[in-house]
Amino acid sequence: NAGVTQTPKFQVLKTGQSMTLQCAQDMNHNSMYWYRQDPGMGLRLIYYSASEGTTDKGEVPNGYNVSRLNKREFSLRLESAAPSQTSVYFCASSEAGTKTYEQYFGPGTRLTVT
Amino acid sequence: KQEVTQIPAALSVPEGENLVLNCSFTDSAIYNLQWFRQDPGKGLTSLLLIQSSQREQTSGRLNASLDKSSGRSTLYIAASQPGDSATYLCAVMDSNYQLIWGAGTKLIIKP
């Protein structure tokens, strides 16, 4: 079972460059999420998608855009990367209506902006 | 606004000891609480999930408790081993089904 996959695993960008982080899940979940994790901090929600065709801002959305391409895929785009966006990015998915709403996480993308 | 705090930020204990990690939250209106493990440079491994109606969950040497009224959860690790060394994260799911995270406790088990 692949679960939640993320690409790339590592990326180095220069300030001002753009890139898209890809996330896909094979569990037929409706909801998907993007988080960032900074040293010494818990995860913070960037954007989420409760269902295909919908997206909503989380706690720290500035500087990011998202696309829910279809039920399986949810991408995160940095239009003009800044050093403050150096972080580890995690994608997650969950199924609304289950007893637990448990979220399942991908392995993460480690992004460095110089 | 829900806030989640984990104390201590770091803990070092000799192998074989039993230990307790703490998690506190400010708003008792939670849907569930989850404990995760994160190894250096790695992703997240879910350890235990406690529904708001439950008081505890157990998995092997791990036991997690939940006291909603006091806004506290503990993760008890019995007979600690060097392989338990990792960062342990606590996350509460609020009434909007969003996860709010603590900063974690970095645990080192000394052989």
mmCIF file of C-alpha atoms in Angstrom:
data_model
loop_
_atom_site.group_PDB
_atom_site.id
_atom_site.type_symbol
_atom_site.label_atom_id
_atom_site.label_comp_id
_atom_site.label_asym_id
_atom_site.label_seq_id
_atom_site.Cartn_x
_atom_site.Cartn_y
_atom_site.Cartn_z
ATOM 1 C CA ASN A 1 0.000 0.000 0.000
ATOM 2 C CA ALA A 2 1.469 3.333 -1.095
ATOM 3 C CA GLY A 3 -0.762 5.436 1.189
ATOM 4 C CA VAL A 4 0.267 9.095 0.832
ATOM 5 C CA THR A 5 3.190 9.873 -1.471
ATOM 6 C CA GLN A 6 5.054 13.153 -1.867
ATOM 7 C CA THR A 7 7.515 14.364 -4.466
ATOM 8 C CA PRO A 8 10.199 15.515 -4.370
ATOM 9 C CA LYS A 9 11.809 14.316 -1.127
ATOM 10 C CA PHE A 10 14.372 17.122 -1.118
ATOM 11 C CA GLN A 11 14.604 20.451 -2.947
ATOM 12 C CA VAL A 12 16.904 23.465 -2.869
ATOM 13 C CA LEU A 13 15.620 26.700 -4.374
ATOM 14 C CA LYS A 14 17.029 30.161 -4.770
ATOM 15 C CA THR A 15 15.031 33.119 -3.521
ATOM 16 C CA GLY A 16 12.402 34.074 -6.073
ATOM 17 C CA GLN A 17 12.214 30.701 -7.790
ATOM 18 C CA SER A 18 8.951 28.822 -8.012
ATOM 19 C CA MET A 19 8.110 25.191 -7.542
ATOM 20 C CA THR A 20 5.233 22.806 -6.975
ATOM 21 C CA LEU A 21 5.160 20.100 -4.316
ATOM 22 C CA GLN A 22 3.121 17.095 -5.338
ATOM 23 C CA CYS A 23 1.000 14.877 -3.120
ATOM 24 C CA ALA A 24 -1.100 11.852 -4.011
ATOM 25 C CA GLN A 25 -3.120 9.379 -1.958
ATOM 26 C CA ASP A 26 -4.550 6.027 -2.950
ATOM 27 C CA MET A 27 -6.983 5.561 -0.055
ATOM 28 C CA ASN A 28 -9.931 7.276 -1.787
ATOM 29 C CA HIS A 29 -10.005 9.921 0.940
ATOM 30 C CA ASN A 30 -12.042 13.063 0.475
ATOM 31 C CA SER A 31 -9.933 15.414 2.598
ATOM 32 C CA MET A 32 -6.309 16.404 2.044
ATOM 33 C CA TYR A 33 -3.981 18.756 3.904
ATOM 34 C CA TRP A 34 -0.667 20.568 3.599
ATOM 35 C CA TYR A 35 1.401 21.293 6.723
ATOM 36 C CA ARG A 36 4.795 22.814 7.351
ATOM 37 C CA GLN A 37 7.111 21.900 10.218
ATOM 38 C CA ASP A 38 9.817 24.249 11.422
ATOM 39 C CA PRO A 39 12.573 23.345 13.910
ATOM 40 C CA GLY A 40 11.323 23.154 17.477
ATOM 41 C CA MET A 41 7.724 23.634 16.438
ATOM 42 C CA GLY A 42 4.718 21.489 15.801
ATOM 43 C CA LEU A 43 3.116 21.197 12.400
ATOM 44 C CA ARG A 44 1.124 24.158 11.135
ATOM 45 C CA LEU A 45 -1.677 23.882 8.603
ATOM 46 C CA ILE A 46 -1.103 25.771 5.343
ATOM 47 C CA TYR A 47 -4.128 24.782 3.277
ATOM 48 C CA TYR A 48 -6.639 21.984 3.224
ATOM 49 C CA SER A 49 -9.202 20.548 0.848
ATOM 50 C CA ALA A 50 -12.300 19.044 2.412
ATOM 51 C CA SER A 51 -13.366 17.511 -0.887
ATOM 52 C CA GLU A 52 -12.528 17.551 -4.579
ATOM 53 C CA GLY A 53 -13.026 21.041 -5.957
ATOM 54 C CA THR A 54 -12.733 22.889 -2.637
ATOM 55 C CA THR A 55 -9.762 24.433 -0.858
ATOM 56 C CA ASP A 56 -9.494 26.521 2.296
ATOM 57 C CA LYS A 57 -6.785 28.469 4.076
ATOM 58 C CA GLY A 58 -5.215 27.156 7.216
ATOM 59 C CA GLU A 59 -3.113 28.916 9.815
ATOM 60 C CA VAL A 60 -0.187 29.997 7.566
ATOM 61 C CA PRO A 61 -1.362 30.331 3.915
ATOM 62 C CA ASN A 62 0.619 33.420 2.864
ATOM 63 C CA GLY A 63 3.058 32.766 0.023
ATOM 64 C CA TYR A 64 1.389 29.514 -1.051
ATOM 65 C CA ASN A 65 -1.263 28.363 -3.478
ATOM 66 C CA VAL A 66 -2.877 24.958 -3.783
ATOM 67 C CA SER A 67 -4.716 22.923 -6.389
ATOM 68 C CA ARG A 68 -6.925 19.930 -5.769
ATOM 69 C CA LEU A 69 -6.368 18.373 -9.170
ATOM 70 C CA ASN A 70 -8.679 15.436 -8.572
ATOM 71 C CA LYS A 71 -9.669 13.257 -5.642
ATOM 72 C CA ARG A 72 -6.201 11.674 -5.468
ATOM 73 C CA GLU A 73 -3.906 14.683 -5.899
ATOM 74 C CA PHE A 74 -3.336 17.899 -3.969
ATOM 75 C CA SER A 75 -0.434 20.154 -4.946
ATOM 76 C CA LEU A 76 1.220 23.051 -3.128
ATOM 77 C CA ARG A 77 2.844 25.838 -5.129
ATOM 78 C CA LEU A 78 5.395 28.402 -4.047
ATOM 79 C CA GLU A 79 5.242 31.202 -6.628
ATOM 80 C CA SER A 80 8.258 33.171 -5.387
ATOM 81 C CA ALA A 81 10.195 31.265 -2.755
ATOM 82 C CA ALA A 82 11.584 33.094 0.265
ATOM 83 C CA PRO A 83 14.115 31.914 2.897
ATOM 84 C CA SER A 84 11.274 31.957 5.454
ATOM 85 C CA GLN A 85 9.703 29.090 3.503
ATOM 86 C CA THR A 86 12.615 26.793 4.325
ATOM 87 C CA SER A 87 10.835 23.995 6.114
ATOM 88 C CA VAL A 88 9.681 20.402 5.970
ATOM 89 C CA TYR A 89 6.342 20.048 4.207
ATOM 90 C CA PHE A 90 3.937 17.221 4.990
ATOM 91 C CA CYS A 91 0.856 16.206 3.083
ATOM 92 C CA ALA A 92 -1.938 14.245 4.755
ATOM 93 C CA SER A 93 -5.317 12.786 3.889
ATOM 94 C CA SER A 94 -8.365 11.672 5.849
ATOM 95 C CA GLU A 95 -11.847 10.393 5.302
ATOM 96 C CA ALA A 96 -14.647 12.572 6.661
ATOM 97 C CA GLY A 97 -17.437 10.649 8.261
ATOM 98 C CA THR A 98 -15.245 7.963 9.757
ATOM 99 C CA LYS A 99 -15.296 7.528 13.496
ATOM 100 C CA THR A 100 -11.862 9.035 14.022
ATOM 101 C CA TYR A 101 -11.199 11.384 11.062
ATOM 102 C CA GLU A 102 -7.658 10.082 11.421
ATOM 103 C CA GLN A 103 -5.120 11.758 9.150
ATOM 104 C CA TYR A 104 -2.496 9.729 7.300
ATOM 105 C CA PHE A 105 0.787 11.428 6.483
ATOM 106 C CA GLY A 106 3.264 11.332 3.632
ATOM 107 C CA PRO A 107 7.039 11.118 4.199
ATOM 108 C CA GLY A 108 7.621 14.846 3.800
ATOM 109 C CA THR A 109 9.508 17.174 1.459
ATOM 110 C CA ARG A 110 12.550 18.970 2.841
ATOM 111 C CA LEU A 111 12.800 22.388 1.187
ATOM 112 C CA THR A 112 15.690 24.805 1.541
ATOM 113 C CA VAL A 113 15.470 28.307 0.096
ATOM 114 C CA THR A 114 18.802 30.135 -0.163
ATOM 115 C CA LYS B 1 -7.812 29.516 20.139
ATOM 116 C CA GLN B 2 -6.642 25.999 20.954
ATOM 117 C CA GLU B 3 -3.038 25.772 22.120
ATOM 118 C CA VAL B 4 -1.125 22.568 22.738
ATOM 119 C CA THR B 5 1.926 22.454 24.995
ATOM 120 C CA GLN B 6 4.361 19.624 25.555
ATOM 121 C CA ILE B 7 6.647 19.636 28.556
ATOM 122 C CA PRO B 8 9.521 18.893 28.787
ATOM 123 C CA ALA B 9 10.959 19.857 25.406
ATOM 124 C CA ALA B 10 13.687 17.256 25.889
ATOM 125 C CA LEU B 11 14.176 14.288 28.174
ATOM 126 C CA SER B 12 17.095 11.900 28.663
ATOM 127 C CA VAL B 13 16.690 8.726 30.724
ATOM 128 C CA PRO B 14 18.630 5.469 31.201
ATOM 129 C CA GLU B 15 17.465 2.380 29.379
ATOM 130 C CA GLY B 16 14.897 0.311 31.245
ATOM 131 C CA GLU B 17 13.171 3.184 33.027
ATOM 132 C CA ASN B 18 9.467 3.839 32.788
ATOM 133 C CA LEU B 19 8.698 7.394 31.702
ATOM 134 C CA VAL B 20 5.833 9.798 31.135
ATOM 135 C CA LEU B 21 5.502 12.459 28.462
ATOM 136 C CA ASN B 22 3.018 15.254 29.003
ATOM 137 C CA CYS B 23 0.670 17.133 26.696
ATOM 138 C CA SER B 24 -1.718 19.892 27.735
ATOM 139 C CA PHE B 25 -4.359 21.748 25.732
ATOM 140 C CA THR B 26 -6.360 24.886 26.479
ATOM 141 C CA ASP B 27 -9.792 24.038 25.031
ATOM 142 C CA SER B 28 -11.502 20.874 26.215
ATOM 143 C CA ALA B 29 -13.812 20.778 23.165
ATOM 144 C CA ILE B 30 -11.701 18.261 21.275
ATOM 145 C CA TYR B 31 -12.742 15.453 18.953
ATOM 146 C CA ASN B 32 -9.741 13.258 19.656
ATOM 147 C CA LEU B 33 -6.079 13.364 20.659
ATOM 148 C CA GLN B 34 -3.246 11.594 18.908
ATOM 149 C CA TRP B 35 0.351 10.784 19.773
ATOM 150 C CA PHE B 36 2.941 10.538 17.001
ATOM 151 C CA ARG B 37 6.564 9.522 16.844
ATOM 152 C CA GLN B 38 9.066 11.267 14.559
ATOM 153 C CA ASP B 39 12.587 9.960 13.980
ATOM 154 C CA PRO B 40 15.268 12.459 12.890
ATOM 155 C CA GLY B 41 14.799 13.473 9.281
ATOM 156 C CA LYS B 42 11.839 11.164 8.909
ATOM 157 C CA GLY B 43 8.077 11.359 8.664
ATOM 158 C CA LEU B 44 5.378 10.839 11.272
ATOM 159 C CA THR B 45 4.311 7.521 12.751
ATOM 160 C CA SER B 46 0.957 7.427 14.499
ATOM 161 C CA LEU B 47 1.222 5.701 17.877
ATOM 162 C CA LEU B 48 -2.108 6.043 19.628
ATOM 163 C CA LEU B 49 -5.392 7.855 19.019
ATOM 164 C CA ILE B 50 -7.803 8.520 21.885
ATOM 165 C CA GLN B 51 -11.365 9.531 21.118
ATOM 166 C CA SER B 52 -12.830 12.305 23.295
ATOM 167 C CA SER B 53 -15.131 9.754 24.958
ATOM 168 C CA GLN B 54 -12.237 7.480 25.917
ATOM 169 C CA ARG B 55 -9.893 7.703 28.895
ATOM 170 C CA GLU B 56 -6.947 5.680 27.596
ATOM 171 C CA GLN B 57 -5.488 3.571 24.817
ATOM 172 C CA THR B 58 -2.735 0.978 24.960
ATOM 173 C CA SER B 59 -0.383 -0.470 22.382
ATOM 174 C CA GLY B 60 2.386 -2.745 23.580
ATOM 175 C CA ARG B 61 4.621 -0.817 25.980
ATOM 176 C CA LEU B 62 2.759 2.427 25.301
ATOM 177 C CA ASN B 63 -0.238 3.743 27.202
ATOM 178 C CA ALA B 64 -1.878 7.082 26.511
ATOM 179 C CA SER B 65 -4.400 8.675 28.831
ATOM 180 C CA LEU B 66 -6.782 11.563 28.308
ATOM 181 C CA ASP B 67 -8.389 13.868 30.868
ATOM 182 C CA LYS B 68 -10.465 16.337 28.892
ATOM 183 C CA SER B 69 -11.717 18.263 31.890
ATOM 184 C CA SER B 70 -8.196 19.170 32.952
ATOM 185 C CA GLY B 71 -6.890 19.503 29.390
ATOM 186 C CA ARG B 72 -4.178 16.903 29.809
ATOM 187 C CA SER B 73 -2.864 13.769 28.177
ATOM 188 C CA THR B 74 0.069 11.590 29.109
ATOM 189 C CA LEU B 75 2.046 9.039 27.130
ATOM 190 C CA TYR B 76 3.515 6.356 29.346
ATOM 191 C CA ILE B 77 6.398 4.289 27.972
ATOM 192 C CA ALA B 78 7.263 1.171 29.951
ATOM 193 C CA ALA B 79 10.718 -0.391 30.100
ATOM 194 C CA SER B 80 12.274 2.136 27.735
ATOM 195 C CA GLN B 81 14.742 0.991 25.069
ATOM 196 C CA PRO B 82 17.321 2.899 22.979
ATOM 197 C CA GLY B 83 15.071 2.339 19.963
ATOM 198 C CA ASP B 84 12.437 4.505 21.647
ATOM 199 C CA SER B 85 14.680 7.545 21.120
ATOM 200 C CA ALA B 86 12.733 9.957 18.920
ATOM 201 C CA THR B 87 10.617 13.093 19.110
ATOM 202 C CA TYR B 88 7.082 12.485 20.358
ATOM 203 C CA LEU B 89 4.366 14.826 19.126
ATOM 204 C CA CYS B 90 0.903 15.340 20.546
ATOM 205 C CA ALA B 91 -1.945 16.669 18.386
ATOM 206 C CA VAL B 92 -5.548 17.442 19.281
ATOM 207 C CA MET B 93 -8.349 17.444 16.743
ATOM 208 C CA ASP B 94 -10.686 20.352 17.334
ATOM 209 C CA SER B 95 -14.417 20.523 16.652
ATOM 210 C CA ASN B 96 -13.665 21.537 13.026
ATOM 211 C CA TYR B 97 -11.657 18.315 12.563
ATOM 212 C CA GLN B 98 -8.400 20.288 12.332
ATOM 213 C CA LEU B 99 -5.251 19.039 14.067
ATOM 214 C CA ILE B 100 -3.503 21.425 16.466
ATOM 215 C CA TRP B 101 0.028 20.327 17.298
ATOM 216 C CA GLY B 102 2.404 20.574 20.211
ATOM 217 C CA ALA B 103 6.093 21.281 19.578
ATOM 218 C CA GLY B 104 7.123 17.810 20.725
ATOM 219 C CA THR B 105 9.314 16.181 23.354
ATOM 220 C CA LYS B 106 12.716 14.936 22.203
ATOM 221 C CA LEU B 107 13.398 11.688 24.036
ATOM 222 C CA ILE B 108 16.851 10.138 24.384
ATOM 223 C CA ILE B 109 17.214 6.713 25.950
ATOM 224 C CA LYS B 110 20.763 6.091 27.121
ATOM 225 C CA PRO B 111 22.065 2.503 26.825
#
